[in-house]
Amino acid sequence: MSDEARPGQAESDQAESGRPEPGEAAGGLAEDYLKAGFGGRIGIGRRPALIVVDLVRAYLDPDSPLYAAAEHVVPRVAELARDARRLGHPVVFTYVSYAPGGADGGWFYRKVPALRSFDAGSPWAAPPPELVPLPGDLTITKQYPSAFSGTALAATLTSLGVDSAVITGVSTSGCVRATAVDALSQGLRPIVVRDAVADRDPRPHEAALFDLGAKYADLHDTAEIAELWKAPA
């Protein structure tokens, strides 16, 4: 018999040793991560901004190839936007747009052919009536998952004195996650509103929320946000 490991040998050896797989400790995955030192809280600062990531028709219309069954988050995001404006917090809407043929979309455009839905002039790129930006709101046009990648968002938020990013929109495992990770990397406190984000399937949605909460962002519900940004840390 060769000294090389047989397929499945490592798994078999681990099972025979009685050692648990990561996440199998008593209490399950969440407790395992907490014991390992993940999942700290970073709170919200004194100058938060609401970021609405790509919440447009492409993710709301069942006829769209990008449909994410996100209709239920629209009224929640609209409510957060109203509260943010009333409290004087910046509201930022991000949109995706490509030159015809995706020349400015790089490998992302080729990796996800459905992004053709965002070629300039596409009706899928329009927001629902409840989320049309109002005077004073900010808009960012992007070509990549993160709202910070290749855009002026970081500089704009810095100039406004923003210290926290309250993130909503779609998709949880894609552009929401990328935006939250980059917000942290830009020195902001990311807060993902877990009942105001959506994905095309609950499995990547839940996995992304778990990972974000463990490593990159605080997670809160819409009702909690309304109270949090009145009483910052």
mmCIF file of C-alpha atoms in Angstrom:
data_model
loop_
_atom_site.group_PDB
_atom_site.id
_atom_site.type_symbol
_atom_site.label_atom_id
_atom_site.label_comp_id
_atom_site.label_asym_id
_atom_site.label_seq_id
_atom_site.Cartn_x
_atom_site.Cartn_y
_atom_site.Cartn_z
ATOM 1 C CA MET A 1 0.000 0.000 0.000
ATOM 2 C CA SER A 2 1.299 3.447 -0.898
ATOM 3 C CA ASP A 3 2.178 5.874 1.871
ATOM 4 C CA GLU A 4 0.002 8.479 0.135
ATOM 5 C CA ALA A 5 -3.203 9.316 1.945
ATOM 6 C CA ARG A 6 -6.229 7.504 0.607
ATOM 7 C CA PRO A 7 -9.314 9.541 -0.388
ATOM 8 C CA GLY A 8 -11.323 10.150 2.774
ATOM 9 C CA GLN A 9 -8.463 8.949 5.009
ATOM 10 C CA ALA A 10 -8.146 12.272 6.840
ATOM 11 C CA GLU A 11 -11.878 12.344 7.536
ATOM 12 C CA SER A 12 -11.764 8.725 8.714
ATOM 13 C CA ASP A 13 -8.763 9.336 10.965
ATOM 14 C CA GLN A 14 -10.469 12.375 12.492
ATOM 15 C CA ALA A 15 -13.662 10.455 13.107
ATOM 16 C CA GLU A 16 -11.724 7.614 14.769
ATOM 17 C CA SER A 17 -9.837 10.061 16.977
ATOM 18 C CA GLY A 18 -13.066 11.498 18.332
ATOM 19 C CA ARG A 19 -11.985 15.046 17.513
ATOM 20 C CA PRO A 20 -14.976 17.210 16.463
ATOM 21 C CA GLU A 21 -15.091 18.991 13.144
ATOM 22 C CA PRO A 22 -15.018 22.805 13.418
ATOM 23 C CA GLY A 23 -18.459 23.932 14.487
ATOM 24 C CA GLU A 24 -19.416 20.619 16.063
ATOM 25 C CA ALA A 25 -18.521 21.734 19.568
ATOM 26 C CA ALA A 26 -21.330 21.798 22.108
ATOM 27 C CA GLY A 27 -23.746 24.556 21.239
ATOM 28 C CA GLY A 28 -23.075 24.428 17.507
ATOM 29 C CA LEU A 29 -21.414 26.715 15.036
ATOM 30 C CA ALA A 30 -22.267 30.067 16.619
ATOM 31 C CA GLU A 31 -20.895 29.035 20.002
ATOM 32 C CA ASP A 32 -17.792 27.556 18.382
ATOM 33 C CA TYR A 33 -17.053 30.887 16.659
ATOM 34 C CA LEU A 34 -17.667 32.883 19.827
ATOM 35 C CA LYS A 35 -15.336 30.666 21.829
ATOM 36 C CA ALA A 36 -12.684 31.076 19.152
ATOM 37 C CA GLY A 37 -12.841 34.866 19.456
ATOM 38 C CA PHE A 38 -15.155 35.895 16.631
ATOM 39 C CA GLY A 39 -18.329 37.979 16.769
ATOM 40 C CA GLY A 40 -17.318 41.026 18.789
ATOM 41 C CA ARG A 41 -19.523 44.113 18.641
ATOM 42 C CA ILE A 42 -18.381 47.407 17.121
ATOM 43 C CA GLY A 43 -21.503 49.517 17.646
ATOM 44 C CA ILE A 44 -22.625 52.537 15.692
ATOM 45 C CA GLY A 45 -20.921 55.906 15.603
ATOM 46 C CA ARG A 46 -22.290 59.429 15.850
ATOM 47 C CA ARG A 47 -22.565 60.058 12.112
ATOM 48 C CA PRO A 48 -24.086 57.054 10.308
ATOM 49 C CA ALA A 49 -25.084 56.896 6.665
ATOM 50 C CA LEU A 50 -27.685 54.600 5.146
ATOM 51 C CA ILE A 51 -26.403 52.736 2.078
ATOM 52 C CA VAL A 52 -29.014 51.120 -0.181
ATOM 53 C CA VAL A 53 -27.169 48.642 -2.388
ATOM 54 C CA ASP A 54 -28.557 47.998 -5.889
ATOM 55 C CA LEU A 55 -32.208 47.630 -4.865
ATOM 56 C CA VAL A 56 -33.676 47.904 -8.371
ATOM 57 C CA ARG A 57 -36.168 46.154 -10.630
ATOM 58 C CA ALA A 58 -33.686 43.468 -11.673
ATOM 59 C CA TYR A 59 -33.974 41.943 -8.193
ATOM 60 C CA LEU A 60 -37.685 42.586 -7.733
ATOM 61 C CA ASP A 61 -39.301 41.335 -10.961
ATOM 62 C CA PRO A 62 -39.735 37.560 -11.415
ATOM 63 C CA ASP A 63 -39.085 37.976 -15.137
ATOM 64 C CA SER A 64 -35.546 39.191 -14.481
ATOM 65 C CA PRO A 65 -32.625 36.712 -14.613
ATOM 66 C CA LEU A 66 -31.324 38.343 -11.422
ATOM 67 C CA TYR A 67 -34.614 38.059 -9.514
ATOM 68 C CA ALA A 68 -33.929 37.718 -5.778
ATOM 69 C CA ALA A 69 -37.469 37.792 -4.314
ATOM 70 C CA ALA A 70 -36.486 41.013 -2.576
ATOM 71 C CA GLU A 71 -39.895 42.695 -2.642
ATOM 72 C CA HIS A 72 -40.360 42.266 1.104
ATOM 73 C CA VAL A 73 -37.343 44.429 1.943
ATOM 74 C CA VAL A 74 -38.476 47.453 -0.083
ATOM 75 C CA PRO A 75 -40.870 48.913 2.532
ATOM 76 C CA ARG A 76 -38.314 48.344 5.285
ATOM 77 C CA VAL A 77 -35.592 50.140 3.372
ATOM 78 C CA ALA A 78 -38.003 52.943 2.493
ATOM 79 C CA GLU A 79 -38.809 53.323 6.196
ATOM 80 C CA LEU A 80 -35.118 53.471 7.094
ATOM 81 C CA ALA A 81 -34.547 56.083 4.390
ATOM 82 C CA ARG A 82 -37.361 58.251 5.785
ATOM 83 C CA ASP A 83 -35.946 57.978 9.293
ATOM 84 C CA ALA A 84 -32.416 58.733 8.113
ATOM 85 C CA ARG A 85 -33.502 61.874 6.268
ATOM 86 C CA ARG A 86 -35.540 63.056 9.253
ATOM 87 C CA LEU A 87 -32.545 62.600 11.544
ATOM 88 C CA GLY A 88 -30.177 64.305 9.105
ATOM 89 C CA HIS A 89 -28.198 61.176 8.205
ATOM 90 C CA PRO A 90 -26.922 60.815 4.630
ATOM 91 C CA VAL A 91 -28.802 58.391 2.370
ATOM 92 C CA VAL A 92 -26.804 56.755 -0.422
ATOM 93 C CA PHE A 93 -28.267 54.715 -3.285
ATOM 94 C CA THR A 94 -25.941 52.567 -5.395
ATOM 95 C CA TYR A 95 -26.681 51.480 -8.958
ATOM 96 C CA VAL A 96 -24.923 49.234 -11.461
ATOM 97 C CA SER A 97 -24.419 50.407 -15.048
ATOM 98 C CA TYR A 98 -22.265 49.138 -17.899
ATOM 99 C CA ALA A 99 -21.296 50.391 -21.304
ATOM 100 C CA PRO A 100 -22.950 48.282 -24.015
ATOM 101 C CA GLY A 101 -21.142 44.966 -24.128
ATOM 102 C CA GLY A 102 -19.647 45.436 -20.670
ATOM 103 C CA ALA A 103 -16.291 46.912 -21.693
ATOM 104 C CA ASP A 104 -16.088 48.589 -18.255
ATOM 105 C CA GLY A 105 -17.203 45.480 -16.369
ATOM 106 C CA GLY A 106 -13.979 43.499 -16.636
ATOM 107 C CA TRP A 107 -13.990 39.864 -15.608
ATOM 108 C CA PHE A 108 -16.969 40.369 -13.296
ATOM 109 C CA TYR A 109 -19.196 41.050 -16.299
ATOM 110 C CA ARG A 110 -17.910 37.894 -17.950
ATOM 111 C CA LYS A 111 -18.195 35.790 -14.808
ATOM 112 C CA VAL A 112 -21.868 36.756 -14.390
ATOM 113 C CA PRO A 113 -23.453 37.060 -17.861
ATOM 114 C CA ALA A 114 -26.737 38.083 -16.207
ATOM 115 C CA LEU A 115 -25.107 41.461 -15.552
ATOM 116 C CA ARG A 116 -26.096 42.339 -19.109
ATOM 117 C CA SER A 117 -29.327 43.343 -17.390
ATOM 118 C CA PHE A 118 -27.463 46.491 -16.331
ATOM 119 C CA ASP A 119 -26.254 47.631 -19.744
ATOM 120 C CA ALA A 120 -26.887 51.368 -20.042
ATOM 121 C CA GLY A 121 -30.546 52.136 -20.630
ATOM 122 C CA SER A 122 -31.848 48.817 -19.318
ATOM 123 C CA PRO A 123 -35.237 49.083 -17.580
ATOM 124 C CA TRP A 124 -34.056 46.528 -15.010
ATOM 125 C CA ALA A 125 -31.727 49.150 -13.519
ATOM 126 C CA ALA A 126 -34.539 51.443 -12.353
ATOM 127 C CA PRO A 127 -35.479 51.609 -8.653
ATOM 128 C CA PRO A 128 -39.008 50.908 -7.429
ATOM 129 C CA PRO A 129 -41.155 54.007 -6.811
ATOM 130 C CA GLU A 130 -40.671 53.769 -3.047
ATOM 131 C CA LEU A 131 -36.897 54.063 -3.414
ATOM 132 C CA VAL A 132 -36.439 56.821 -5.955
ATOM 133 C CA PRO A 133 -33.748 59.138 -4.545
ATOM 134 C CA LEU A 134 -34.985 62.472 -3.208
ATOM 135 C CA PRO A 135 -33.219 65.827 -3.369
ATOM 136 C CA GLY A 136 -30.301 65.670 -0.972
ATOM 137 C CA ASP A 137 -29.781 61.923 -1.357
ATOM 138 C CA LEU A 138 -26.537 60.685 -2.892
ATOM 139 C CA THR A 139 -26.202 58.240 -5.787
ATOM 140 C CA ILE A 140 -23.210 56.096 -6.691
ATOM 141 C CA THR A 141 -22.819 54.227 -9.983
ATOM 142 C CA LYS A 142 -20.629 51.152 -9.827
ATOM 143 C CA GLN A 143 -19.431 48.256 -11.980
ATOM 144 C CA TYR A 144 -18.160 45.846 -9.325
ATOM 145 C CA PRO A 145 -19.633 44.181 -6.221
ATOM 146 C CA SER A 146 -18.436 46.681 -3.611
ATOM 147 C CA ALA A 147 -19.945 50.153 -3.593
ATOM 148 C CA PHE A 148 -16.434 51.396 -2.749
ATOM 149 C CA SER A 149 -14.610 49.777 -5.666
ATOM 150 C CA GLY A 150 -13.716 52.364 -8.295
ATOM 151 C CA THR A 151 -16.176 54.943 -6.947
ATOM 152 C CA ALA A 152 -16.031 58.164 -4.923
ATOM 153 C CA LEU A 153 -18.038 56.694 -2.047
ATOM 154 C CA ALA A 154 -15.213 56.548 0.492
ATOM 155 C CA ALA A 155 -14.115 60.124 -0.187
ATOM 156 C CA THR A 156 -17.706 61.357 -0.127
ATOM 157 C CA LEU A 157 -18.482 59.735 3.219
ATOM 158 C CA THR A 158 -15.224 61.024 4.676
ATOM 159 C CA SER A 159 -16.017 64.569 3.582
ATOM 160 C CA LEU A 160 -19.409 64.283 5.274
ATOM 161 C CA GLY A 161 -17.862 63.086 8.521
ATOM 162 C CA VAL A 162 -19.569 59.697 8.305
ATOM 163 C CA ASP A 163 -18.217 57.054 10.687
ATOM 164 C CA SER A 164 -20.730 54.216 10.241
ATOM 165 C CA ALA A 165 -22.380 52.482 7.269
ATOM 166 C CA VAL A 166 -25.870 51.055 7.750
ATOM 167 C CA ILE A 167 -26.118 48.676 4.803
ATOM 168 C CA THR A 168 -29.269 47.376 3.116
ATOM 169 C CA GLY A 169 -30.169 45.981 -0.305
ATOM 170 C CA VAL A 170 -29.071 43.065 -2.496
ATOM 171 C CA SER A 171 -27.634 40.602 -2.714
ATOM 172 C CA THR A 172 -26.598 39.550 0.771
ATOM 173 C CA SER A 173 -23.871 37.192 -0.403
ATOM 174 C CA GLY A 174 -22.695 39.479 -3.208
ATOM 175 C CA CYS A 175 -22.712 43.259 -3.291
ATOM 176 C CA VAL A 176 -23.982 43.713 0.277
ATOM 177 C CA ARG A 177 -21.210 41.513 1.656
ATOM 178 C CA ALA A 178 -18.543 43.151 -0.508
ATOM 179 C CA THR A 179 -19.686 46.623 0.517
ATOM 180 C CA ALA A 180 -19.675 45.727 4.216
ATOM 181 C CA VAL A 181 -16.161 44.260 4.053
ATOM 182 C CA ASP A 182 -14.855 47.313 2.215
ATOM 183 C CA ALA A 183 -16.621 49.682 4.614
ATOM 184 C CA LEU A 184 -14.702 48.071 7.465
ATOM 185 C CA SER A 185 -11.489 48.340 5.466
ATOM 186 C CA GLN A 186 -12.180 52.057 4.947
ATOM 187 C CA GLY A 187 -12.378 52.660 8.694
ATOM 188 C CA LEU A 188 -16.165 52.725 8.951
ATOM 189 C CA ARG A 189 -18.342 50.745 11.332
ATOM 190 C CA PRO A 190 -20.479 48.448 9.146
ATOM 191 C CA ILE A 191 -23.977 47.506 10.269
ATOM 192 C CA VAL A 192 -25.938 45.128 8.044
ATOM 193 C CA VAL A 193 -29.711 45.278 8.475
ATOM 194 C CA ARG A 194 -30.552 41.592 8.333
ATOM 195 C CA ASP A 195 -34.269 41.987 7.554
ATOM 196 C CA ALA A 196 -33.540 44.633 4.899
ATOM 197 C CA VAL A 197 -31.188 42.563 2.728
ATOM 198 C CA ALA A 198 -32.080 39.713 0.378
ATOM 199 C CA ASP A 199 -30.591 37.023 -1.838
ATOM 200 C CA ARG A 200 -31.886 34.676 -4.533
ATOM 201 C CA ASP A 201 -31.650 31.671 -2.167
ATOM 202 C CA PRO A 202 -31.818 31.415 1.630
ATOM 203 C CA ARG A 203 -28.650 29.320 1.861
ATOM 204 C CA PRO A 204 -26.121 31.904 0.622
ATOM 205 C CA HIS A 205 -28.187 34.585 2.376
ATOM 206 C CA GLU A 206 -27.877 32.919 5.775
ATOM 207 C CA ALA A 207 -24.247 31.902 5.227
ATOM 208 C CA ALA A 208 -23.301 35.467 4.298
ATOM 209 C CA LEU A 209 -25.089 36.924 7.321
ATOM 210 C CA PHE A 210 -23.334 34.469 9.605
ATOM 211 C CA ASP A 211 -19.916 35.284 8.152
ATOM 212 C CA LEU A 212 -20.528 39.030 8.205
ATOM 213 C CA GLY A 213 -21.678 38.924 11.818
ATOM 214 C CA ALA A 214 -18.698 36.813 12.842
ATOM 215 C CA LYS A 215 -15.983 38.873 11.160
ATOM 216 C CA TYR A 216 -16.951 42.143 9.552
ATOM 217 C CA ALA A 217 -20.176 43.826 10.702
ATOM 218 C CA ASP A 218 -22.788 44.098 13.382
ATOM 219 C CA LEU A 219 -26.196 42.702 12.464
ATOM 220 C CA HIS A 220 -29.435 44.405 13.460
ATOM 221 C CA ASP A 221 -33.087 44.397 12.462
ATOM 222 C CA THR A 222 -34.884 47.436 11.068
ATOM 223 C CA ALA A 223 -36.589 48.200 14.377
ATOM 224 C CA GLU A 224 -33.268 48.103 16.218
ATOM 225 C CA ILE A 225 -31.638 50.480 13.739
ATOM 226 C CA ALA A 226 -34.321 53.099 14.297
ATOM 227 C CA GLU A 227 -33.346 53.187 17.969
ATOM 228 C CA LEU A 228 -29.602 52.730 17.501
ATOM 229 C CA TRP A 229 -28.926 55.748 15.380
ATOM 230 C CA LYS A 230 -30.774 57.972 17.822
ATOM 231 C CA ALA A 231 -28.414 56.872 20.599
ATOM 232 C CA PRO A 232 -24.961 56.198 19.102
ATOM 233 C CA ALA A 233 -22.141 54.552 21.002
#
